[in-house]
Short mmCIF file of C-alpha atoms in Angstrom, two decimals:
data_model
loop_
_atom_site.label_atom_id
_atom_site.label_comp_id
_atom_site.label_asym_id
_atom_site.label_seq_id
_atom_site.Cartn_x
_atom_site.Cartn_y
_atom_site.Cartn_z
CA MET A 1 19.57 45.14 -33.57
CA ALA A 2 18.64 45.94 -29.96
CA ARG A 3 14.99 45.38 -30.78
CA ALA A 4 15.78 41.97 -32.30
CA SER A 5 17.84 41.00 -29.27
CA GLY A 6 15.01 42.02 -26.93
CA LEU A 7 12.54 39.97 -28.95
CA LEU A 8 14.86 36.97 -28.80
CA LEU A 9 15.16 37.27 -25.05
CA VAL A 10 11.37 37.42 -24.72
CA LEU A 11 11.00 34.32 -26.87
CA LEU A 12 13.62 32.49 -24.85
CA ALA A 13 12.01 33.50 -21.56
CA LEU A 14 8.47 32.68 -22.65
CA PRO A 15 8.65 28.89 -22.07
CA PHE A 16 10.00 29.47 -18.58
CA ALA A 17 7.25 31.98 -17.83
CA VAL A 18 4.61 29.56 -19.06
CA ALA A 19 6.11 26.71 -17.05
CA GLY A 20 6.22 28.94 -13.98
CA LEU A 21 2.58 29.89 -14.44
CA VAL A 22 1.55 26.24 -14.85
CA LEU A 23 3.43 25.25 -11.70
CA ALA A 24 1.93 28.17 -9.76
CA LEU A 25 -1.60 27.30 -10.84
CA GLY A 26 -0.88 23.64 -10.07
CA ALA A 27 0.31 24.55 -6.57
CA VAL A 28 -2.91 26.44 -5.88
CA ALA A 29 -5.00 23.57 -7.25
CA SER A 30 -3.00 21.07 -5.19
CA LEU A 31 -3.61 23.04 -2.02
CA VAL A 32 -7.36 23.16 -2.70
CA ILE A 33 -7.47 19.43 -3.46
CA SER A 34 -5.49 18.60 -0.30
CA LEU A 35 -7.70 20.74 1.95
CA ARG A 36 -10.88 19.40 0.38
CA VAL A 37 -9.85 15.73 0.65
CA GLY A 38 -8.65 16.20 4.22
CA SER A 39 -11.99 17.70 5.25
CA LEU A 40 -13.94 14.91 3.57
CA TYR A 41 -11.89 12.10 5.10
CA PRO A 42 -10.52 13.11 8.53
CA PRO A 43 -8.76 10.58 10.77
CA ALA A 44 -11.08 7.64 11.45
CA GLY A 45 -9.31 6.01 14.39
CA PRO A 46 -6.67 6.43 17.08
CA PHE A 47 -3.03 7.31 16.46
CA VAL A 48 -0.08 5.32 17.79
CA ASP A 49 3.20 7.02 18.68
CA VAL A 50 6.34 5.68 17.00
CA PRO A 51 9.90 7.06 16.96
CA GLY A 52 9.79 10.35 15.10
CA GLY A 53 6.06 10.56 14.60
CA ARG A 54 2.81 8.60 14.77
CA LEU A 55 0.83 6.09 12.72
CA ALA A 56 -2.92 6.30 12.14
CA THR A 57 -5.18 3.29 12.58
CA ILE A 58 -8.76 2.22 12.03
CA GLN A 59 -9.85 -0.43 14.49
CA ALA A 60 -12.88 -2.68 14.93
CA GLY A 61 -13.96 -5.83 16.76
CA PRO A 62 -13.76 -6.90 20.40
CA ALA A 63 -10.75 -5.74 22.39
CA ASP A 64 -10.15 -9.31 23.62
CA GLY A 65 -10.42 -10.88 20.16
CA LYS A 66 -7.55 -12.55 18.34
CA PRO A 67 -5.57 -9.65 16.80
CA ILE A 68 -5.24 -9.29 13.04
CA VAL A 69 -3.27 -6.49 11.42
CA LEU A 70 -4.36 -5.20 7.99
CA LEU A 71 -1.79 -3.57 5.71
CA HIS A 72 -2.86 -1.82 2.51
CA GLY A 73 -1.28 -1.72 -0.91
CA ALA A 74 -0.17 1.16 -3.14
CA SER A 75 -2.33 4.26 -3.61
CA ALA A 76 -4.49 3.31 -0.62
CA ASN A 77 -4.93 3.71 3.14
CA ALA A 78 -6.27 1.75 6.12
CA ALA A 79 -9.90 2.15 5.01
CA ASP A 80 -9.19 0.08 1.88
CA PRO A 81 -8.69 -3.34 3.56
CA MET A 82 -10.96 -2.40 6.47
CA GLY A 83 -13.89 -1.62 4.18
CA GLY A 84 -13.33 -4.74 2.12
CA VAL A 85 -12.68 -7.50 4.64
CA GLY A 86 -11.88 -5.81 7.96
CA TYR A 87 -15.40 -5.30 9.29
CA LEU A 88 -16.28 -8.82 8.23
CA LEU A 89 -13.39 -10.15 10.32
CA ALA A 90 -14.48 -7.97 13.24
CA ALA A 91 -17.95 -9.51 13.01
CA ARG A 92 -16.26 -12.93 13.29
CA GLY A 93 -14.71 -11.90 16.60
CA PHE A 94 -11.25 -10.73 15.56
CA ARG A 95 -9.67 -7.58 16.95
CA VAL A 96 -8.91 -5.81 13.67
CA ILE A 97 -6.20 -3.14 13.44
CA ALA A 98 -5.73 -1.49 10.04
CA PHE A 99 -2.74 0.85 9.68
CA ASP A 100 -2.22 3.76 7.35
CA ARG A 101 1.25 2.87 6.12
CA PRO A 102 3.94 5.50 6.78
CA GLY A 103 3.26 8.48 4.53
CA PHE A 104 -0.25 7.36 3.62
CA GLY A 105 -3.63 8.39 4.97
CA TRP A 106 -2.89 10.26 8.19
CA SER A 107 0.33 8.48 9.13
CA ASP A 108 3.66 10.29 9.39
CA ARG A 109 6.74 9.28 7.39
CA PRO A 110 9.44 10.13 9.92
CA GLN A 111 12.47 9.52 7.68
CA GLY A 112 10.91 10.64 4.42
CA GLY A 113 12.16 8.67 1.42
CA ALA A 114 14.20 6.39 3.68
CA ASP A 115 10.90 4.95 4.91
CA ALA A 116 9.93 3.77 1.42
CA ALA A 117 11.45 0.29 1.87
CA PRO A 118 9.18 -2.45 3.24
CA GLN A 119 11.86 -3.22 5.84
CA ALA A 120 11.76 0.36 7.19
CA GLN A 121 7.97 0.39 7.29
CA ALA A 122 7.97 -2.99 9.04
CA THR A 123 10.09 -1.51 11.83
CA LEU A 124 7.60 1.31 12.33
CA ILE A 125 4.63 -1.10 12.33
CA ALA A 126 6.45 -3.32 14.83
CA ASP A 127 7.12 -0.28 17.03
CA ALA A 128 3.44 0.64 16.92
CA LEU A 129 2.33 -2.91 17.79
CA ALA A 130 4.79 -2.96 20.70
CA ALA A 131 3.42 0.37 21.94
CA MET A 132 -0.10 -1.07 21.75
CA GLY A 133 0.92 -4.31 23.45
CA VAL A 134 -0.27 -6.28 20.41
CA GLY A 135 1.32 -9.42 19.10
CA PRO A 136 1.94 -11.92 17.94
CA ALA A 137 -0.88 -11.23 15.49
CA ILE A 138 -2.05 -12.56 12.15
CA VAL A 139 -0.86 -10.07 9.52
CA LEU A 140 -2.80 -9.63 6.27
CA GLY A 141 -0.97 -7.71 3.55
CA HIS A 142 -2.56 -6.83 0.22
CA SER A 143 -0.59 -6.22 -2.98
CA TRP A 144 2.49 -3.98 -2.20
CA ALA A 145 1.95 -4.76 1.48
CA GLY A 146 2.59 -8.42 0.82
CA ALA A 147 6.23 -7.36 0.85
CA LEU A 148 5.64 -5.37 4.03
CA ALA A 149 4.00 -8.33 5.79
CA LEU A 150 6.92 -10.54 4.77
CA ALA A 151 9.44 -7.97 6.06
CA LEU A 152 7.57 -7.85 9.36
CA ALA A 153 7.73 -11.64 9.69
CA LEU A 154 11.41 -11.76 8.74
CA ASP A 155 12.66 -8.90 10.90
CA HIS A 156 10.16 -8.82 13.77
CA PRO A 157 8.92 -12.41 14.15
CA GLU A 158 7.80 -11.81 17.75
CA ARG A 159 4.94 -9.68 16.35
CA VAL A 160 3.69 -12.20 13.80
CA ALA A 161 1.62 -15.32 14.53
CA GLY A 162 0.70 -15.99 10.90
CA LEU A 163 0.63 -14.43 7.44
CA VAL A 164 -2.23 -14.03 4.97
CA LEU A 165 -0.79 -12.61 1.74
CA ALA A 166 -3.56 -11.33 -0.54
CA ALA A 167 -2.67 -10.77 -4.22
CA PRO A 168 0.84 -10.19 -2.87
CA VAL A 169 3.96 -8.72 -4.36
CA GLY A 170 6.85 -10.66 -2.84
CA MET A 171 9.08 -12.08 -5.54
CA PRO A 172 11.81 -10.14 -7.36
CA MET A 173 10.70 -8.38 -10.53
CA PRO A 174 11.75 -10.18 -13.74
CA GLY A 175 14.57 -8.15 -15.20
CA PRO A 176 15.56 -4.52 -14.65
CA ILE A 177 12.96 -1.77 -15.07
CA THR A 178 13.95 0.70 -17.79
CA LEU A 179 12.21 4.08 -17.98
CA PRO A 180 12.26 6.78 -20.68
CA TRP A 181 14.64 9.67 -19.97
CA TYR A 182 11.81 12.05 -19.07
CA TRP A 183 10.54 9.63 -16.40
CA ARG A 184 14.07 9.22 -15.01
CA LEU A 185 14.33 13.01 -14.86
CA ALA A 186 10.93 13.36 -13.19
CA LEU A 187 11.89 10.82 -10.53
CA LYS A 188 14.91 12.84 -9.38
CA PRO A 189 14.09 13.76 -5.75
CA PRO A 190 14.02 17.60 -6.16
CA ILE A 191 11.90 17.44 -9.31
CA LEU A 192 9.62 14.75 -7.92
CA TRP A 193 9.04 16.88 -4.81
CA VAL A 194 8.05 19.88 -6.95
CA LEU A 195 5.78 17.88 -9.27
CA SER A 196 3.99 16.20 -6.35
CA ARG A 197 3.12 19.63 -4.92
CA THR A 198 2.13 21.35 -8.17
CA VAL A 199 0.81 19.54 -11.23
CA GLY A 200 0.77 16.03 -9.67
CA PRO A 201 -2.52 16.23 -7.69
CA PRO A 202 -4.57 17.84 -10.51
CA ILE A 203 -3.32 15.27 -13.02
CA ALA A 204 -4.00 12.43 -10.57
CA LEU A 205 -7.50 13.80 -9.95
CA ALA A 206 -8.24 13.73 -13.68
CA TYR A 207 -7.58 9.97 -13.83
CA PHE A 208 -8.73 9.15 -10.31
CA ARG A 209 -12.04 7.35 -10.92
CA GLU A 210 -10.80 5.62 -14.05
CA ALA A 211 -7.88 4.20 -12.07
CA GLY A 212 -10.19 3.17 -9.23
CA ASN A 213 -12.31 1.19 -11.65
CA ARG A 214 -9.38 -0.33 -13.56
CA VAL A 215 -7.94 -2.11 -10.52
CA PHE A 216 -10.98 -4.40 -10.42
CA LYS A 217 -10.50 -5.86 -13.89
CA PRO A 218 -11.51 -8.40 -15.16
CA GLU A 219 -14.41 -7.95 -12.71
CA GLU A 220 -16.82 -5.05 -12.42
CA PRO A 221 -15.99 -2.35 -9.87
CA VAL A 222 -17.72 -2.72 -6.51
CA PRO A 223 -20.28 0.08 -6.10
CA GLY A 224 -19.20 2.71 -3.62
CA TYR A 225 -15.59 1.54 -3.50
CA ILE A 226 -14.09 5.03 -3.92
CA GLU A 227 -16.01 6.40 -0.95
CA THR A 228 -15.69 3.28 1.25
CA SER A 229 -11.92 3.10 0.77
CA ARG A 230 -11.41 6.86 1.22
CA ALA A 231 -9.21 6.51 -1.86
CA ALA A 232 -9.04 10.25 -2.52
CA LEU A 233 -6.55 10.60 0.34
CA VAL A 234 -3.87 9.52 -2.13
CA LEU A 235 -4.37 12.78 -4.06
CA ARG A 236 -2.62 14.86 -1.40
CA PRO A 237 0.93 15.90 -2.34
CA HIS A 238 2.87 14.13 0.41
CA THR A 239 1.04 10.89 -0.28
CA LEU A 240 1.60 11.08 -4.03
CA LEU A 241 5.31 11.49 -3.28
CA ALA A 242 5.30 8.56 -0.83
CA ASN A 243 3.47 6.37 -3.32
CA VAL A 244 6.03 6.94 -6.07
CA GLN A 245 8.91 6.42 -3.65
CA ASP A 246 7.43 3.11 -2.52
CA LEU A 247 6.90 1.82 -6.03
CA VAL A 248 10.36 2.83 -7.25
CA GLY A 249 12.10 1.42 -4.19
CA LEU A 250 10.30 -1.92 -4.14
CA THR A 251 12.50 -3.74 -6.67
CA PRO A 252 15.78 -3.61 -4.70
CA SER A 253 13.94 -4.44 -1.48
CA LEU A 254 12.46 -7.61 -2.96
CA ALA A 255 15.87 -8.65 -4.27
CA ALA A 256 17.30 -8.33 -0.76
CA MET A 257 14.38 -10.03 1.04
CA SER A 258 13.52 -12.95 -1.19
CA PRO A 259 16.58 -15.15 -0.45
CA ARG A 260 15.42 -15.23 3.19
CA TYR A 261 11.92 -16.60 2.59
CA GLY A 262 13.11 -20.14 3.17
CA THR A 263 13.87 -19.21 6.78
CA LEU A 264 10.25 -18.32 7.54
CA HIS A 265 8.55 -20.79 9.85
CA VAL A 266 5.26 -18.96 10.41
CA PRO A 267 1.92 -20.37 9.19
CA THR A 268 1.26 -18.70 5.84
CA THR A 269 -1.62 -18.60 3.39
CA VAL A 270 -1.23 -16.97 -0.02
CA VAL A 271 -4.51 -15.95 -1.65
CA SER A 272 -4.69 -14.63 -5.18
CA GLY A 273 -7.20 -14.04 -7.94
CA ALA A 274 -6.42 -16.52 -10.71
CA ALA A 275 -7.27 -13.82 -13.31
CA ASP A 276 -5.37 -10.96 -11.59
CA PRO A 277 -3.81 -8.88 -14.43
CA ILE A 278 -2.06 -6.42 -12.08
CA VAL A 279 -0.10 -8.83 -9.87
CA ARG A 280 -0.07 -12.00 -11.91
CA PRO A 281 -0.23 -15.13 -9.73
CA ASP A 282 2.13 -17.09 -11.97
CA LEU A 283 4.83 -14.47 -11.35
CA GLN A 284 4.09 -13.72 -7.70
CA ALA A 285 1.63 -15.77 -5.61
CA GLN A 286 2.56 -19.18 -6.94
CA PRO A 287 6.38 -18.93 -6.73
CA LEU A 288 6.03 -17.10 -3.40
CA ALA A 289 3.98 -19.96 -1.93
CA ARG A 290 6.69 -22.38 -3.10
CA ALA A 291 9.43 -20.27 -1.52
CA ILE A 292 7.86 -20.17 1.98
CA PRO A 293 8.06 -23.51 3.82
CA GLY A 294 4.63 -25.04 4.34
CA ALA A 295 2.73 -22.16 2.77
CA ARG A 296 -0.80 -22.85 1.52
CA LEU A 297 -1.87 -21.39 -1.86
CA VAL A 298 -5.47 -20.44 -2.62
CA LEU A 299 -6.30 -19.39 -6.19
CA LEU A 300 -9.76 -17.87 -6.68
CA THR A 301 -11.11 -18.71 -10.13
CA GLY A 302 -12.11 -15.69 -12.21
CA GLN A 303 -11.07 -13.19 -9.56
CA GLY A 304 -8.85 -10.16 -10.15
CA HIS A 305 -6.67 -8.02 -7.90
CA MET A 306 -9.24 -6.62 -5.45
CA ILE A 307 -10.18 -9.87 -3.76
CA HIS A 308 -10.75 -8.19 -0.40
CA TYR A 309 -13.78 -6.52 -2.07
CA THR A 310 -14.87 -9.05 -4.67
CA ALA A 311 -14.28 -12.19 -2.56
CA PRO A 312 -14.31 -10.99 1.09
CA GLU A 313 -15.90 -14.20 2.40
CA ALA A 314 -13.17 -16.34 0.82
CA LEU A 315 -10.44 -14.10 2.19
CA ALA A 316 -12.03 -13.99 5.66
CA GLY A 317 -12.36 -17.77 5.48
CA ALA A 318 -8.63 -18.06 4.78
CA VAL A 319 -7.93 -15.94 7.86
CA SER A 320 -10.27 -18.03 10.05
CA ASP A 321 -8.71 -21.27 8.78
CA LEU A 322 -5.22 -19.97 9.51
CA GLU A 323 -6.25 -18.87 13.00
CA ALA A 324 -7.69 -22.33 13.65
CA THR A 325 -4.41 -23.89 12.50
CA ILE A 326 -2.39 -21.63 14.80
CA ARG A 327 -4.70 -22.42 17.71
CA ARG A 328 -4.52 -26.18 17.06
CA ASP A 329 -0.73 -26.17 16.79
CA ALA A 330 -0.48 -24.26 20.08
CA VAL A 331 -2.31 -26.98 22.00
CA PRO A 332 0.16 -29.54 23.47
CA ALA A 333 -0.38 -33.10 22.31
CA ALA A 334 -2.22 -35.21 24.87
CA LEU A 335 -0.06 -37.60 26.87
CA PRO A 336 -0.62 -41.32 26.18
#
């Protein structure tokens, strides 16, 4: 009887022992991945102090050029928009400032999960711009950062001269998002924290290049994108955690922000790939352009989600056109 009870206890404990071993091995692998990625892609520009921490930037172009702020989407960092369209804008004479969003790249996330909302990140970006003495500036937000650029214009209009929203997410999601029970369990803060520091990075690494190629559909991936964008920085535990927090928290933020779009009176251009399967223009770019007074909509035929890489000239042209509009509107009309 005692022997049977001992065997039963061993069998009951075995799954926990296996799970513990998997988590321990995952934690070691995550540490190795984090150290390796950090050594491959160290900070590429100056830091800016903000309350509670600092934000990392990559900058280019003449110091006296018209300022443009680049804000990256999910699973990315400042090198993503800078490598796609940023250096092109710098060559056109703009002073380009690309931020690692809070919790991404080398930027701090002072309030942890509370900084997941676009409104919270907009406050940190505004603080950084104030510390730099920059603004009002044209703000270009790609994908998730479309919401961030909008929050910046709504809550900190003194920092924004114009908006270029590239393949943006800005409109409320259609209907509630329902997840299977195991996803709901995994997204509980304590469990999410553990997963992001154990099995999360190795699993993300296994799908890393496939995911990097998939975001270009229906177009072919741009050669060298993974290296140019320093995309592997997303594999580090704290960034994986920030990425999930941002995606989960976006829906309520959009519901709160979207009723205010009609109050925006800043020159705005919305640019989207007409064939974007990730952020569909009929659900986002088109209704967003209608919601913002005077916004201009540019649909790029045949283009997908990564227009800053596949159509950089068109996107840079939209920025230049907007800057010309802002400059023209700032000139007082001649007296008769």
